[in-house]
Short mmCIF file of C-alpha atoms in Angstrom, two decimals:
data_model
loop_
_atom_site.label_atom_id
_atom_site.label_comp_id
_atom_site.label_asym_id
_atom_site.label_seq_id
_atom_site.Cartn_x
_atom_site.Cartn_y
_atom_site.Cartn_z
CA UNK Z 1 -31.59 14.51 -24.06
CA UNK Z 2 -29.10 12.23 -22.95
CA UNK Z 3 -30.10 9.04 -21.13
CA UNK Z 4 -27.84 6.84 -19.22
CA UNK Z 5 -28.04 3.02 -17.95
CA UNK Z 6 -26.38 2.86 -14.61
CA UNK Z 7 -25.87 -0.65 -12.94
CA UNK Z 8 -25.70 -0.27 -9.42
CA UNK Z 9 -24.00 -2.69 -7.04
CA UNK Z 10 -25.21 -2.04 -3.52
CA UNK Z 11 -23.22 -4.53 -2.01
CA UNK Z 12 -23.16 -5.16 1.93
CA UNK Z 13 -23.12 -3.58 5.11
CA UNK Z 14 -23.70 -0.21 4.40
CA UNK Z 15 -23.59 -0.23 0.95
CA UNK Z 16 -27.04 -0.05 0.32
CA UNK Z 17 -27.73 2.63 2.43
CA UNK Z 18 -24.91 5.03 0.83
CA UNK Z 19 -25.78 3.85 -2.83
CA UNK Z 20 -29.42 4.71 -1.93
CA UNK Z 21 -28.26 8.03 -1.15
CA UNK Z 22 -26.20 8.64 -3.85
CA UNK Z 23 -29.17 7.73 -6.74
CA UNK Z 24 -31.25 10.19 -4.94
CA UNK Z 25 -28.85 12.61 -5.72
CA UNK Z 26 -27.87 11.50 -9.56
CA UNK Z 27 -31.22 11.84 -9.77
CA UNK Z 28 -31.85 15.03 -8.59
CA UNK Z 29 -28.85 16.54 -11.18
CA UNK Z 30 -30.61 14.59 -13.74
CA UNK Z 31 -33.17 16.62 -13.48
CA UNK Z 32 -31.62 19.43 -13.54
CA UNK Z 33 -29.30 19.37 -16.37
CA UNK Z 34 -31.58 17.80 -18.58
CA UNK Z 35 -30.43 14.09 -19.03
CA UNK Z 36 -32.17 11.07 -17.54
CA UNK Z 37 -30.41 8.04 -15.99
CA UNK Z 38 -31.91 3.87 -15.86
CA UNK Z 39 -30.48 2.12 -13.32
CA UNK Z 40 -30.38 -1.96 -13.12
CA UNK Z 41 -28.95 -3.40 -9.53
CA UNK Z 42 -26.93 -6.51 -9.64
CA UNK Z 43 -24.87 -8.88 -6.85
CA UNK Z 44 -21.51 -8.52 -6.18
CA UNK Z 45 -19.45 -9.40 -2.84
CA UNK Z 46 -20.84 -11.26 -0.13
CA UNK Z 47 -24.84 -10.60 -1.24
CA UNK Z 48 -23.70 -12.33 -4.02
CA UNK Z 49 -21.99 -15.10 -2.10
CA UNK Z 50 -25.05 -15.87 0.04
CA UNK Z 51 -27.57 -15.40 -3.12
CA UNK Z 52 -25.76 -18.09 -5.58
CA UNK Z 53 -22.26 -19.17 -3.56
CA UNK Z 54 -19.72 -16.65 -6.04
CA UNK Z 55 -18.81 -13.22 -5.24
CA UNK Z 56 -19.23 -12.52 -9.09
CA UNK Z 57 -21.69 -13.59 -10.66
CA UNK Z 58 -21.74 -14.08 -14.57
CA UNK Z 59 -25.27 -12.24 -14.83
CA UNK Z 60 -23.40 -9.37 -13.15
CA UNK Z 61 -20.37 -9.32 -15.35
CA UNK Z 62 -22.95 -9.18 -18.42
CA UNK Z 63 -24.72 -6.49 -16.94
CA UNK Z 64 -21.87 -4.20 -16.10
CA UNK Z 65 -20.62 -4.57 -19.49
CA UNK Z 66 -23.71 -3.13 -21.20
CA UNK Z 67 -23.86 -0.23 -18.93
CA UNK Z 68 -22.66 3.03 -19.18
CA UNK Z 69 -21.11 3.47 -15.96
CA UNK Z 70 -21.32 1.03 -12.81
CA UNK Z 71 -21.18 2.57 -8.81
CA UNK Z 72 -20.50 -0.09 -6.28
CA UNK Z 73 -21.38 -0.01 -2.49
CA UNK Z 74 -18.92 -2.06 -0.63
CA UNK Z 75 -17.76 -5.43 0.02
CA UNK Z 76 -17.19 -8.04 2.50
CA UNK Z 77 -17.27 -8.54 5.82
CA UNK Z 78 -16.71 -11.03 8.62
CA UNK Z 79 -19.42 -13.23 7.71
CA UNK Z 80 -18.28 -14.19 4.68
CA UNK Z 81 -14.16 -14.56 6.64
CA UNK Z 82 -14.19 -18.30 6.39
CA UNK Z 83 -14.88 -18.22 2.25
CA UNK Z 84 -11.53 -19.33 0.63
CA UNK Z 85 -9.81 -16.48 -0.67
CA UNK Z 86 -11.12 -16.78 -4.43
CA UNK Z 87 -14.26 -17.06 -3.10
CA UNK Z 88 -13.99 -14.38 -0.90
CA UNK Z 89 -16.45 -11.08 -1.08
CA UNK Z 90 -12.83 -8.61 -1.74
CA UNK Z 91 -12.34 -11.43 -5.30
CA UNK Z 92 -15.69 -10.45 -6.94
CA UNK Z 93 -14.23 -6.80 -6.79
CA UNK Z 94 -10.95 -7.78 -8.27
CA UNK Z 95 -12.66 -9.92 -10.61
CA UNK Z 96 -14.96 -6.92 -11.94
CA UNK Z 97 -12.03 -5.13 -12.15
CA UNK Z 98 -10.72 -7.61 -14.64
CA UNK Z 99 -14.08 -8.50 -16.69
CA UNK Z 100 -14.33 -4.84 -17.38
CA UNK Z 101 -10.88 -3.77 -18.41
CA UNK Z 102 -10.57 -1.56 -15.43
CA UNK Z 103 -6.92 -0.46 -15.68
CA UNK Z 104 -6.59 3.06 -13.93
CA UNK Z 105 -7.69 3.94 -10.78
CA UNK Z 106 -8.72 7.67 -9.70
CA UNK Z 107 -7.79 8.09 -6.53
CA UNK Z 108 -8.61 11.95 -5.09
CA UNK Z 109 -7.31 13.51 -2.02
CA UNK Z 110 -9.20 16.72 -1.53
CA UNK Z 111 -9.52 18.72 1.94
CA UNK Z 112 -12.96 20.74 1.96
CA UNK Z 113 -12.45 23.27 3.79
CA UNK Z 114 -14.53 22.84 6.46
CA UNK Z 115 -13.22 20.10 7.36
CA UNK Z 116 -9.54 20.99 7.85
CA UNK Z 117 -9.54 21.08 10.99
CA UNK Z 118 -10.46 17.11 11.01
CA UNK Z 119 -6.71 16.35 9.45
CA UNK Z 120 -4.27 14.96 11.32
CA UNK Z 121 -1.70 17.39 9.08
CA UNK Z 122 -0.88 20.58 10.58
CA UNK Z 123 -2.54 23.90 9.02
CA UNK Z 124 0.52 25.52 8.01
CA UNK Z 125 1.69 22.37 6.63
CA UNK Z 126 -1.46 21.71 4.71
CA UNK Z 127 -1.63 25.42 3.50
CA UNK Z 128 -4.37 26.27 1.04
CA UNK Z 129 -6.80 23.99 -0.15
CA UNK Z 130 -5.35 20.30 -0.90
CA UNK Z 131 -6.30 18.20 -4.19
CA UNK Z 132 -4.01 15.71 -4.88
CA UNK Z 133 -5.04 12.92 -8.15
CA UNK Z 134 -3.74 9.09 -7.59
CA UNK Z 135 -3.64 7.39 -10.71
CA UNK Z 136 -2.86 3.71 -9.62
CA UNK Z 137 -2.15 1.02 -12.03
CA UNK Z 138 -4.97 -1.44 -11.48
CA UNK Z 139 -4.48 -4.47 -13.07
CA UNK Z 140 -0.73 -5.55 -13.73
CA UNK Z 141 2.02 -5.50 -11.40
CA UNK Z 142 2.89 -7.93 -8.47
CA UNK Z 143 -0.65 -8.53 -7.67
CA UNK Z 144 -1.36 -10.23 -10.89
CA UNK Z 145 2.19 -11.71 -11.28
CA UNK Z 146 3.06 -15.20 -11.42
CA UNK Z 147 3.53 -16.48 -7.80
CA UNK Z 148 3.50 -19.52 -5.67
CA UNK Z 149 5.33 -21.45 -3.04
CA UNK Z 150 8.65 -23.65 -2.92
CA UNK Z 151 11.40 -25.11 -0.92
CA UNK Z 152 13.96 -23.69 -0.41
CA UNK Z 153 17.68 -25.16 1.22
CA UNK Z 154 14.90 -27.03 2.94
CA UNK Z 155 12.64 -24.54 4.16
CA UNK Z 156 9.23 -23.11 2.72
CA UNK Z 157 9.21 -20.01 1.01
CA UNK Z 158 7.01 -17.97 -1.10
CA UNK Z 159 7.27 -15.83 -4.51
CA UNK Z 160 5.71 -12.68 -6.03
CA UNK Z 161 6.38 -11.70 -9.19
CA UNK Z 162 6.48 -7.68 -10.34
CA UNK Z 163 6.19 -7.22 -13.83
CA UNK Z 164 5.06 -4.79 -15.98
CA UNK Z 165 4.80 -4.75 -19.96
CA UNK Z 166 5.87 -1.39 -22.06
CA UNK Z 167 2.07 -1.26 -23.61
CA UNK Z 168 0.56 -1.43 -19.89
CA UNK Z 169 2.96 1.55 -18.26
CA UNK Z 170 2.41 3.57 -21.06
CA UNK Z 171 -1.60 3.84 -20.86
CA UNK Z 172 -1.18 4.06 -17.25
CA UNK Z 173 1.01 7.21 -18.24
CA UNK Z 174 -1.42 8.81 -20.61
CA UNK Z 175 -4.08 8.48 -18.52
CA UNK Z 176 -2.08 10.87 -16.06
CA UNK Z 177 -0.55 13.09 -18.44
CA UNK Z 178 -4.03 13.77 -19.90
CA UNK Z 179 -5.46 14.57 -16.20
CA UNK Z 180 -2.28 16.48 -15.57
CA UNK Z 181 -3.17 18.46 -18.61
CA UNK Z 182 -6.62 19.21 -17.35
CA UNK Z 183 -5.43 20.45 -14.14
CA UNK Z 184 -2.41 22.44 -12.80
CA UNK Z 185 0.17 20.91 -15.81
CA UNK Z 186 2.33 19.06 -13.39
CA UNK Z 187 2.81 15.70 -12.93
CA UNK Z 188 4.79 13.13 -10.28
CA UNK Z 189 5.62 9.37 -11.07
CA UNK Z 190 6.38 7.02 -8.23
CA UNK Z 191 8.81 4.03 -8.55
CA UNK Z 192 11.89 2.69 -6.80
CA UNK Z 193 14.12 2.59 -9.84
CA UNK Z 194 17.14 2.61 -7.95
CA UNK Z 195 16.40 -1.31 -6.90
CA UNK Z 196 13.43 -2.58 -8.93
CA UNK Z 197 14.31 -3.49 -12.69
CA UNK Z 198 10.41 -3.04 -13.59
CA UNK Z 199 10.90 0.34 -12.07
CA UNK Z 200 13.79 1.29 -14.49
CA UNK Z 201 11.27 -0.19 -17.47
CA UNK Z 202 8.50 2.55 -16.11
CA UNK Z 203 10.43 5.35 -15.68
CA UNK Z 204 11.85 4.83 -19.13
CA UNK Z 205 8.95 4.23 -20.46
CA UNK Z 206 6.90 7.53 -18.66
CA UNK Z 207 9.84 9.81 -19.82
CA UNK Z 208 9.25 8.78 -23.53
CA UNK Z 209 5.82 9.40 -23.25
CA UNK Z 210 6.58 12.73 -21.71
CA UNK Z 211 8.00 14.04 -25.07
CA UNK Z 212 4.03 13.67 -26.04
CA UNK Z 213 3.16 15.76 -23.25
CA UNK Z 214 5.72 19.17 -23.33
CA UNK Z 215 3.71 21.38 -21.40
CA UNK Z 216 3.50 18.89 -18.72
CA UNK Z 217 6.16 19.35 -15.58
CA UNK Z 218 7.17 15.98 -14.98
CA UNK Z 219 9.71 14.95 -12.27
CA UNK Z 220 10.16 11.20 -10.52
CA UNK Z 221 10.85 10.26 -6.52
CA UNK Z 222 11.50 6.89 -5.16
CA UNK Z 223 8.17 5.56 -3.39
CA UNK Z 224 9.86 5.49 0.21
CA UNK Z 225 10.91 9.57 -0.26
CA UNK Z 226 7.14 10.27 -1.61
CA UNK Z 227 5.67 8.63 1.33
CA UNK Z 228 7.56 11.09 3.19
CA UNK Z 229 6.62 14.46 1.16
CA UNK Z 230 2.97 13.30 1.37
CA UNK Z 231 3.27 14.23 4.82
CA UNK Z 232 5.42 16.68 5.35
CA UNK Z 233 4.33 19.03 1.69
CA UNK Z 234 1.42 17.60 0.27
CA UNK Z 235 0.56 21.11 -1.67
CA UNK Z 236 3.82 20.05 -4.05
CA UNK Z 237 1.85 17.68 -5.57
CA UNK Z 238 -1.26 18.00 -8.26
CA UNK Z 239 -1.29 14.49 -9.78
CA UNK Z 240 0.72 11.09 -9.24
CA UNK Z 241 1.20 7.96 -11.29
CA UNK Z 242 2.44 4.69 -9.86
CA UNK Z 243 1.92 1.20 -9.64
CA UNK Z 244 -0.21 -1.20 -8.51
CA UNK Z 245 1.09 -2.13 -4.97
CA UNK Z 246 3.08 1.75 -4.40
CA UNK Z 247 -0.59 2.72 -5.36
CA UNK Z 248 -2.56 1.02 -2.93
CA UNK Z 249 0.27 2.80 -0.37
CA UNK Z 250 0.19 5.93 -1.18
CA UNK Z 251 -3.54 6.25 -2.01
CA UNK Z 252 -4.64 5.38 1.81
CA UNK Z 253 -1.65 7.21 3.14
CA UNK Z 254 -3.21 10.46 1.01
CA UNK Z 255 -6.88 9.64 2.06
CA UNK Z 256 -5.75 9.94 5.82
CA UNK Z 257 -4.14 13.58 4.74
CA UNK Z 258 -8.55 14.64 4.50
CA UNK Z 259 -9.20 13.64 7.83
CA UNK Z 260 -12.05 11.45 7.25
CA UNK Z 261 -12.38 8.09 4.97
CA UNK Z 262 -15.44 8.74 4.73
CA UNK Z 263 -15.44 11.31 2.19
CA UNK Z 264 -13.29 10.26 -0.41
CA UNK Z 265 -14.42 8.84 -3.50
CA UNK Z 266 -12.72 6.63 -6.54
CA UNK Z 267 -13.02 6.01 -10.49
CA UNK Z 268 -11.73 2.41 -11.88
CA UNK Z 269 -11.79 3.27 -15.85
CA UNK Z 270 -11.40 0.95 -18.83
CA UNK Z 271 -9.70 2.36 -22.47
CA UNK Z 272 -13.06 3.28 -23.25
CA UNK Z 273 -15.44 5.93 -21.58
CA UNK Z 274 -17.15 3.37 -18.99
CA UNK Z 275 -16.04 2.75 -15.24
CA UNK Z 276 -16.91 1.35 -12.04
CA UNK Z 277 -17.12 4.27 -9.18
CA UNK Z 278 -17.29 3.28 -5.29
CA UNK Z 279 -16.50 5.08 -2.22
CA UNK Z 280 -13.01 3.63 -1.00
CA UNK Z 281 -14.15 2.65 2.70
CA UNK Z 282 -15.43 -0.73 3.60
CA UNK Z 283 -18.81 -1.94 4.22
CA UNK Z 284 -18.95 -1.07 8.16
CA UNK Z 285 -21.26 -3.91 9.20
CA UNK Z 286 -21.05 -2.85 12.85
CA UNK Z 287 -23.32 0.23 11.65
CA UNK Z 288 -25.20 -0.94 8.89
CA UNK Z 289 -28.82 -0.51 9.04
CA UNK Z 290 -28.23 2.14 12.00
CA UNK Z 291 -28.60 5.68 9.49
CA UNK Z 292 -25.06 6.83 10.40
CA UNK Z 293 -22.99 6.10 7.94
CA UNK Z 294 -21.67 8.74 5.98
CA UNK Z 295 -22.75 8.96 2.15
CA UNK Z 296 -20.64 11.77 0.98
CA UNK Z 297 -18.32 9.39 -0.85
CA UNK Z 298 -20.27 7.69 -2.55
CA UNK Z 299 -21.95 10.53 -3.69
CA UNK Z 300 -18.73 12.03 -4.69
CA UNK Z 301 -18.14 9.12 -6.54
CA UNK Z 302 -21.19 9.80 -8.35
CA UNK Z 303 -19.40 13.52 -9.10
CA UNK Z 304 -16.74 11.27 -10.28
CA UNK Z 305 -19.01 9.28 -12.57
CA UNK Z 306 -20.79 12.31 -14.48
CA UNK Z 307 -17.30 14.07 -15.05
CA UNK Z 308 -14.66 11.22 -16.16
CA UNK Z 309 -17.91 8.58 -18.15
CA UNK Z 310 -20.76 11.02 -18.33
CA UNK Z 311 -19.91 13.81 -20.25
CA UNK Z 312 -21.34 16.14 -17.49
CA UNK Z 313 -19.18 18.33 -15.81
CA UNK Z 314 -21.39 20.83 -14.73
CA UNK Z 315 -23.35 18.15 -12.94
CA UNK Z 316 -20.61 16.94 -11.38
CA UNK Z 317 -18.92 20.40 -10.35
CA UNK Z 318 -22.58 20.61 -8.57
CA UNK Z 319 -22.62 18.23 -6.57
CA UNK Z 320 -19.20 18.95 -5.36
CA UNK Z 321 -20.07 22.33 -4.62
CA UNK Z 322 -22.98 20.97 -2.75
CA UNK Z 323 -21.39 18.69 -0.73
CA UNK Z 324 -18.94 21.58 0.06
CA UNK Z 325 -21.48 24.22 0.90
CA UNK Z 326 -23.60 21.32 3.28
CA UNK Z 327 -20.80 20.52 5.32
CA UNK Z 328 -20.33 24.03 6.52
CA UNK Z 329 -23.31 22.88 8.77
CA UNK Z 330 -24.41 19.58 8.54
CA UNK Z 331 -22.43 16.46 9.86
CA UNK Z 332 -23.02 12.58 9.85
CA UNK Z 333 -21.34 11.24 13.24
CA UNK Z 334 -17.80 10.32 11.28
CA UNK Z 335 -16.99 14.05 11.07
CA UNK Z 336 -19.33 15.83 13.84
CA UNK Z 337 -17.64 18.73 15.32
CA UNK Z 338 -18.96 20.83 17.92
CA UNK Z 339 -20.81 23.86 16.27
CA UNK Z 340 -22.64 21.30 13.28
CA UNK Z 341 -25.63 19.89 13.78
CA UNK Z 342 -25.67 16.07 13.19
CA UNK Z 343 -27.63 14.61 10.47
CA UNK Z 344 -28.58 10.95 9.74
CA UNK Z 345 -27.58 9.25 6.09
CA UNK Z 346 -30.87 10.08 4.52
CA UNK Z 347 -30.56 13.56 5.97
CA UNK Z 348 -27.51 13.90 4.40
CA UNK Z 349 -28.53 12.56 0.68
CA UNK Z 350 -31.82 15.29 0.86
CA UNK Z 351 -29.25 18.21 2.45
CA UNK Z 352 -26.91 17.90 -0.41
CA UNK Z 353 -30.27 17.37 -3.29
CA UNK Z 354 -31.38 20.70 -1.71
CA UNK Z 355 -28.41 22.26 -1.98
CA UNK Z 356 -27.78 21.15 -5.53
#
């Protein structure tokens, strides 16, 4: 029997409520397929803040480094708005990020089908089901490059650097080639090599690692002209790599494709088998503590968890089918349509543990 050590960082706002929700449902596949799971909770964000004044703590950095796998909550919120910004909740997640070596981001876009009707894409555009793969360089790029401010012919101005290394774009690249190869054998990377220098360096770079990868389809588009096909034929694509900042872009531009935010998971992995798994909404303070926020991403994170760290697919594919075959019925108030029946959050977490 297999036994896993989970760290679990609620968070704030609602994160405790979903992360609640998902446990009860790792545990219920736990017991099911025959492996058992220990969990250890630690601070990160703006708990963390108020509990010893960083957003990331060192205890918390140990902690997540000795675990198998780490699902977060959420961060932040406007309490914590006057914190200087490395100091701010949103830093402790890119600073876990960091500690753990967390350098490819998951990012799914998957329409269930009863919820198609919630997406502001047109049917016929949208066709059959939808399941588009992100992979988002996490942890190079402009948002870690060397910037600052200066004067310029007398005025202020302000600098951000995009680089990227050979050795970083072409992990990035396996990472998607290998998912590519697990799923429909066709892949899309996103840069603006036309204008950007570090572009040309990553499309050079993806192309030679292509050659590793023959059965692969691979073809390239200029970020501006994929922000376009994502909305007017998302079924063209299977699975995209890109960097950091086009990734951030695209990724929430594809989420909206679902219809709801609040369904969508996300997998930050290291080189190794660990991660750090999180529903990509925010914390929602304005609801928190009220039983209506939605816990189906972080649950699906969870699916996320036992398939890409866990070494249990079948677990995982159940709780995806689970989540699909509940929401034929059952709704939290995000994605209520007439003909459901509205459920609360803890509703939701024991509909989907039944239906496991």
């Amino acid at each position: 029997m297999s036994d896993y050590k989970i760290v679990l960082l609620k968070g704030d706002g609602i994160g405790p409520e979903i992360v609640n929700q998902a446990v009860k449902v790792l545990d219920k596949t736990a017991e099911k397929f025959g492996f058992t799971v220990e969990y250890d909770e630690a601070l990160l964000g703006g708990c963390a803040i108020d509990a010893t004044g960083v957003p990331l703590p060192d205890e918390t950095v140990e902690k997540c480094k000795k675990a198998d796998s780490v699902l977060l909550g959420a961060v932040g919120g406007p309490k914590w708005d006057t914190q200087p910004g490395n100091n701010r909740p949103e830093a402790g997640l890119l600073g876990i990020r960091g500690a753990l070596g967390l350098f490819a981001n998951l990012r799914p876009a998957v329409i269930f089908e009863p919820l198609k009707g919630a997406s502001p894409i047109k049917d016929e555009i949208i066709g059959g089901a939808l399941d588009i793969m992100i992979v988002r360089e996490l942890t190079g790029g402009i948002y870690f490059g060397e910037k600052g401010r200066k004067e310029v012919n007398g005025n202020p101005a302000a600098y951000d650097t995009e680089m990227y290394s050979v050795p970083e774009i072409e992990r990035i690249a396996r990472v998607a080639f290998d998912l590519a190869m697990k799923r429909n054998k066709k892949l899309t990377s996103v840069d603006k090599a036309n204008v950007l220098e570090s572009s040309r360096l990553w499309r050079e770079t993806v192309i030679r690692i292509s050659k590793e990868y023959p059965e692969v389809e691979l073809n390239h588009l200029y970020v501006d002209n994929c922000a376009m096909q994502l909305v007017i034929n998302p079924g063209q694509f299977d699975v995209i790599v890109t960097s950091n900042i086009f990734g951030d872009i695209l990724s929430d531009e594809a989420s909206m494709i679902s219809g709801s935010i609040g369904m969508l998971a996300s997998a930050s992995l290291s080189e190794g088998k660990s991660g750090l798994y999180e529903p990509i909404h925010g914390s929602a303070p304005d609801i928190a503590g009220l039983g209506v926020a939605n816990p189906l991403a972080t649950i699906l994170s969870v699916a996320m968890m036992l398939r890409y760290s866990l070494d249990q697919p079948k677990a995982a594919d159940a709780i995806e089918n689970a989540v699909s075959t509940v929401l034929k019925e059952y709704r939290t108030p995000d994605i209520y349509a007439e003909g459901t029946k509205k459920v609360s959050t803890d509703e939701m977490g024991d509909l989907v543990c039944n239906a496991i």
